[in-house]
Amino acid sequence: MKLALFGISEIKVGKHNLKDPRFDKADKMVEADKKTYAQMDVIGEDQLLDADAILALHENKADLILKDLEFVETRLGRDPQPAERTALEKIKSLLEK
Protein backbone atom coordinates (compact mmCIF):
# COMPACT_ATOMS: atom_id res chain seq x y z
CA MET A 1 0.00 0.00 0.00
CA LYS A 2 1.27 3.46 -0.87
CA LEU A 3 0.58 6.32 1.51
CA ALA A 4 1.30 9.84 0.25
CA LEU A 5 2.20 12.60 2.67
CA PHE A 6 0.69 16.00 1.91
CA GLY A 7 2.34 18.86 3.77
CA ILE A 8 4.05 16.59 6.29
CA SER A 9 7.83 16.69 6.32
CA GLU A 10 8.43 15.06 9.71
CA ILE A 11 7.94 11.52 8.36
CA LYS A 12 10.60 10.16 6.02
CA VAL A 13 9.58 8.59 2.72
CA GLY A 14 10.35 4.92 2.15
CA LYS A 15 9.20 1.59 3.58
CA HIS A 16 7.84 1.58 7.13
CA ASN A 17 6.75 -1.32 9.31
CA LEU A 18 3.26 -1.05 10.74
CA LYS A 19 3.75 -2.08 14.34
CA ASP A 20 0.67 -3.18 16.25
CA PRO A 21 0.80 -4.23 19.91
CA ARG A 22 -1.93 -6.82 19.25
CA PHE A 23 0.37 -8.51 16.74
CA ASP A 24 3.17 -8.62 19.33
CA LYS A 25 0.83 -10.21 21.89
CA ALA A 26 -0.34 -12.81 19.36
CA ASP A 27 3.28 -13.60 18.50
CA LYS A 28 4.11 -14.22 22.16
CA MET A 29 1.09 -16.51 22.57
CA VAL A 30 1.92 -18.64 19.52
CA GLU A 31 5.71 -18.38 19.76
CA ALA A 32 6.13 -18.27 15.99
CA ASP A 33 9.51 -18.88 14.39
CA LYS A 34 9.32 -15.68 12.40
CA LYS A 35 7.49 -12.40 12.88
CA THR A 36 6.94 -10.11 9.89
CA TYR A 37 5.17 -6.79 10.22
CA ALA A 38 2.96 -5.41 7.48
CA GLN A 39 4.77 -2.76 5.48
CA MET A 40 3.68 0.47 3.89
CA ASP A 41 5.41 2.56 1.25
CA VAL A 42 5.40 6.20 2.29
CA ILE A 43 5.74 8.43 -0.76
CA GLY A 44 6.14 12.15 -1.13
CA GLU A 45 3.75 14.87 -2.18
CA ASP A 46 5.06 14.72 -5.74
CA GLN A 47 3.54 11.23 -6.16
CA LEU A 48 -0.02 11.92 -4.97
CA LEU A 49 -1.53 10.37 -8.11
CA ASP A 50 0.17 7.02 -7.39
CA ALA A 51 -1.06 6.82 -3.78
CA ASP A 52 -3.68 4.47 -2.35
CA ALA A 53 -4.29 6.94 0.49
CA ILE A 54 -3.23 10.47 1.41
CA LEU A 55 -2.24 11.62 4.88
CA ALA A 56 -2.58 15.35 5.57
CA LEU A 57 -2.75 17.55 8.61
CA HIS A 58 -6.07 19.22 9.34
CA GLU A 59 -4.63 22.66 8.64
CA ASN A 60 -3.62 21.49 5.12
CA LYS A 61 -7.11 20.26 4.27
CA ALA A 62 -8.04 23.37 2.25
CA ASP A 63 -4.85 23.10 0.17
CA LEU A 64 -5.61 19.47 -0.63
CA ILE A 65 -9.20 20.32 -1.62
CA LEU A 66 -7.93 23.10 -3.92
CA LYS A 67 -5.49 20.65 -5.52
CA ASP A 68 -8.36 18.20 -6.16
CA LEU A 69 -10.54 20.97 -7.54
CA GLU A 70 -7.78 22.05 -9.91
CA PHE A 71 -7.45 18.44 -11.14
CA VAL A 72 -11.21 18.14 -11.74
CA GLU A 73 -11.35 21.45 -13.61
CA THR A 74 -8.44 20.35 -15.80
CA ARG A 75 -10.26 17.12 -16.68
CA LEU A 76 -13.46 19.03 -17.43
CA GLY A 77 -11.50 21.31 -19.75
CA ARG A 78 -10.48 18.31 -21.86
CA ASP A 79 -14.04 17.63 -23.07
CA PRO A 80 -14.64 14.26 -21.35
CA GLN A 81 -17.28 11.69 -22.30
CA PRO A 82 -20.81 12.43 -20.96
CA ALA A 83 -20.63 9.87 -18.12
CA GLU A 84 -17.25 11.16 -16.96
CA ARG A 85 -18.44 14.78 -17.27
CA THR A 86 -21.42 14.03 -15.03
CA ALA A 87 -19.21 12.41 -12.40
CA LEU A 88 -16.66 15.22 -12.54
CA GLU A 89 -19.35 17.88 -12.16
CA LYS A 90 -20.72 16.10 -9.09
CA ILE A 91 -17.22 15.92 -7.61
CA LYS A 92 -16.64 19.60 -8.40
CA SER A 93 -19.85 20.67 -6.65
CA LEU A 94 -18.89 18.64 -3.56
CA LEU A 95 -15.38 20.10 -3.49
CA GLU A 96 -16.73 23.64 -3.80
CA LYS A 97 -18.94 23.14 -0.74
PDB file of C-alpha atoms in Angstrom:
ATOM      1  CA  MET A   1       0.000   0.000   0.000  1.00  0.00           C
ATOM      2  CA  LYS A   2       1.269   3.458  -0.866  1.00  0.00           C
ATOM      3  CA  LEU A   3       0.575   6.323   1.513  1.00  0.00           C
ATOM      4  CA  ALA A   4       1.298   9.837   0.254  1.00  0.00           C
ATOM      5  CA  LEU A   5       2.203  12.599   2.671  1.00  0.00           C
ATOM      6  CA  PHE A   6       0.694  16.004   1.911  1.00  0.00           C
ATOM      7  CA  GLY A   7       2.342  18.863   3.767  1.00  0.00           C
ATOM      8  CA  ILE A   8       4.047  16.589   6.293  1.00  0.00           C
ATOM      9  CA  SER A   9       7.826  16.693   6.316  1.00  0.00           C
ATOM     10  CA  GLU A  10       8.435  15.062   9.711  1.00  0.00           C
ATOM     11  CA  ILE A  11       7.939  11.519   8.362  1.00  0.00           C
ATOM     12  CA  LYS A  12      10.601  10.159   6.024  1.00  0.00           C
ATOM     13  CA  VAL A  13       9.577   8.592   2.719  1.00  0.00           C
ATOM     14  CA  GLY A  14      10.347   4.917   2.151  1.00  0.00           C
ATOM     15  CA  LYS A  15       9.201   1.593   3.580  1.00  0.00           C
ATOM     16  CA  HIS A  16       7.835   1.579   7.131  1.00  0.00           C
ATOM     17  CA  ASN A  17       6.753  -1.320   9.309  1.00  0.00           C
ATOM     18  CA  LEU A  18       3.256  -1.053  10.743  1.00  0.00           C
ATOM     19  CA  LYS A  19       3.746  -2.084  14.336  1.00  0.00           C
ATOM     20  CA  ASP A  20       0.674  -3.177  16.247  1.00  0.00           C
ATOM     21  CA  PRO A  21       0.805  -4.230  19.911  1.00  0.00           C
ATOM     22  CA  ARG A  22      -1.927  -6.818  19.247  1.00  0.00           C
ATOM     23  CA  PHE A  23       0.367  -8.509  16.741  1.00  0.00           C
ATOM     24  CA  ASP A  24       3.168  -8.622  19.326  1.00  0.00           C
ATOM     25  CA  LYS A  25       0.832 -10.209  21.889  1.00  0.00           C
ATOM     26  CA  ALA A  26      -0.340 -12.815  19.364  1.00  0.00           C
ATOM     27  CA  ASP A  27       3.281 -13.597  18.499  1.00  0.00           C
ATOM     28  CA  LYS A  28       4.107 -14.222  22.161  1.00  0.00           C
ATOM     29  CA  MET A  29       1.091 -16.512  22.566  1.00  0.00           C
ATOM     30  CA  VAL A  30       1.922 -18.641  19.517  1.00  0.00           C
ATOM     31  CA  GLU A  31       5.714 -18.377  19.758  1.00  0.00           C
ATOM     32  CA  ALA A  32       6.135 -18.266  15.994  1.00  0.00           C
ATOM     33  CA  ASP A  33       9.513 -18.884  14.392  1.00  0.00           C
ATOM     34  CA  LYS A  34       9.324 -15.683  12.399  1.00  0.00           C
ATOM     35  CA  LYS A  35       7.489 -12.401  12.878  1.00  0.00           C
ATOM     36  CA  THR A  36       6.942 -10.106   9.894  1.00  0.00           C
ATOM     37  CA  TYR A  37       5.169  -6.794  10.219  1.00  0.00           C
ATOM     38  CA  ALA A  38       2.962  -5.411   7.478  1.00  0.00           C
ATOM     39  CA  GLN A  39       4.771  -2.757   5.482  1.00  0.00           C
ATOM     40  CA  MET A  40       3.675   0.474   3.890  1.00  0.00           C
ATOM     41  CA  ASP A  41       5.414   2.559   1.251  1.00  0.00           C
ATOM     42  CA  VAL A  42       5.395   6.203   2.293  1.00  0.00           C
ATOM     43  CA  ILE A  43       5.735   8.427  -0.757  1.00  0.00           C
ATOM     44  CA  GLY A  44       6.136  12.151  -1.133  1.00  0.00           C
ATOM     45  CA  GLU A  45       3.746  14.868  -2.182  1.00  0.00           C
ATOM     46  CA  ASP A  46       5.062  14.717  -5.740  1.00  0.00           C
ATOM     47  CA  GLN A  47       3.544  11.231  -6.160  1.00  0.00           C
ATOM     48  CA  LEU A  48      -0.019  11.921  -4.966  1.00  0.00           C
ATOM     49  CA  LEU A  49      -1.526  10.375  -8.106  1.00  0.00           C
ATOM     50  CA  ASP A  50       0.167   7.025  -7.387  1.00  0.00           C
ATOM     51  CA  ALA A  51      -1.059   6.824  -3.779  1.00  0.00           C
ATOM     52  CA  ASP A  52      -3.677   4.467  -2.348  1.00  0.00           C
ATOM     53  CA  ALA A  53      -4.287   6.943   0.487  1.00  0.00           C
ATOM     54  CA  ILE A  54      -3.230  10.474   1.410  1.00  0.00           C
ATOM     55  CA  LEU A  55      -2.239  11.625   4.880  1.00  0.00           C
ATOM     56  CA  ALA A  56      -2.580  15.348   5.575  1.00  0.00           C
ATOM     57  CA  LEU A  57      -2.745  17.550   8.615  1.00  0.00           C
ATOM     58  CA  HIS A  58      -6.075  19.216   9.341  1.00  0.00           C
ATOM     59  CA  GLU A  59      -4.632  22.658   8.642  1.00  0.00           C
ATOM     60  CA  ASN A  60      -3.622  21.487   5.119  1.00  0.00           C
ATOM     61  CA  LYS A  61      -7.111  20.256   4.272  1.00  0.00           C
ATOM     62  CA  ALA A  62      -8.044  23.368   2.254  1.00  0.00           C
ATOM     63  CA  ASP A  63      -4.853  23.095   0.169  1.00  0.00           C
ATOM     64  CA  LEU A  64      -5.614  19.469  -0.632  1.00  0.00           C
ATOM     65  CA  ILE A  65      -9.197  20.317  -1.616  1.00  0.00           C
ATOM     66  CA  LEU A  66      -7.933  23.097  -3.922  1.00  0.00           C
ATOM     67  CA  LYS A  67      -5.488  20.652  -5.523  1.00  0.00           C
ATOM     68  CA  ASP A  68      -8.355  18.201  -6.155  1.00  0.00           C
ATOM     69  CA  LEU A  69     -10.541  20.969  -7.536  1.00  0.00           C
ATOM     70  CA  GLU A  70      -7.775  22.046  -9.906  1.00  0.00           C
ATOM     71  CA  PHE A  71      -7.451  18.442 -11.138  1.00  0.00           C
ATOM     72  CA  VAL A  72     -11.210  18.142 -11.744  1.00  0.00           C
ATOM     73  CA  GLU A  73     -11.347  21.450 -13.612  1.00  0.00           C
ATOM     74  CA  THR A  74      -8.435  20.351 -15.803  1.00  0.00           C
ATOM     75  CA  ARG A  75     -10.261  17.120 -16.677  1.00  0.00           C
ATOM     76  CA  LEU A  76     -13.465  19.025 -17.433  1.00  0.00           C
ATOM     77  CA  GLY A  77     -11.504  21.309 -19.754  1.00  0.00           C
ATOM     78  CA  ARG A  78     -10.481  18.308 -21.865  1.00  0.00           C
ATOM     79  CA  ASP A  79     -14.041  17.625 -23.072  1.00  0.00           C
ATOM     80  CA  PRO A  80     -14.642  14.260 -21.345  1.00  0.00           C
ATOM     81  CA  GLN A  81     -17.282  11.694 -22.295  1.00  0.00           C
ATOM     82  CA  PRO A  82     -20.814  12.430 -20.957  1.00  0.00           C
ATOM     83  CA  ALA A  83     -20.629   9.872 -18.124  1.00  0.00           C
ATOM     84  CA  GLU A  84     -17.251  11.163 -16.960  1.00  0.00           C
ATOM     85  CA  ARG A  85     -18.436  14.778 -17.272  1.00  0.00           C
ATOM     86  CA  THR A  86     -21.424  14.028 -15.027  1.00  0.00           C
ATOM     87  CA  ALA A  87     -19.211  12.408 -12.405  1.00  0.00           C
ATOM     88  CA  LEU A  88     -16.658  15.223 -12.535  1.00  0.00           C
ATOM     89  CA  GLU A  89     -19.350  17.877 -12.160  1.00  0.00           C
ATOM     90  CA  LYS A  90     -20.719  16.098  -9.085  1.00  0.00           C
ATOM     91  CA  ILE A  91     -17.221  15.921  -7.607  1.00  0.00           C
ATOM     92  CA  LYS A  92     -16.637  19.596  -8.404  1.00  0.00           C
ATOM     93  CA  SER A  93     -19.847  20.672  -6.650  1.00  0.00           C
ATOM     94  CA  LEU A  94     -18.887  18.643  -3.556  1.00  0.00           C
ATOM     95  CA  LEU A  95     -15.385  20.101  -3.486  1.00  0.00           C
ATOM     96  CA  GLU A  96     -16.731  23.639  -3.805  1.00  0.00           C
ATOM     97  CA  LYS A  97     -18.941  23.142  -0.745  1.00  0.00           C
TER      98      LYS A  97
END
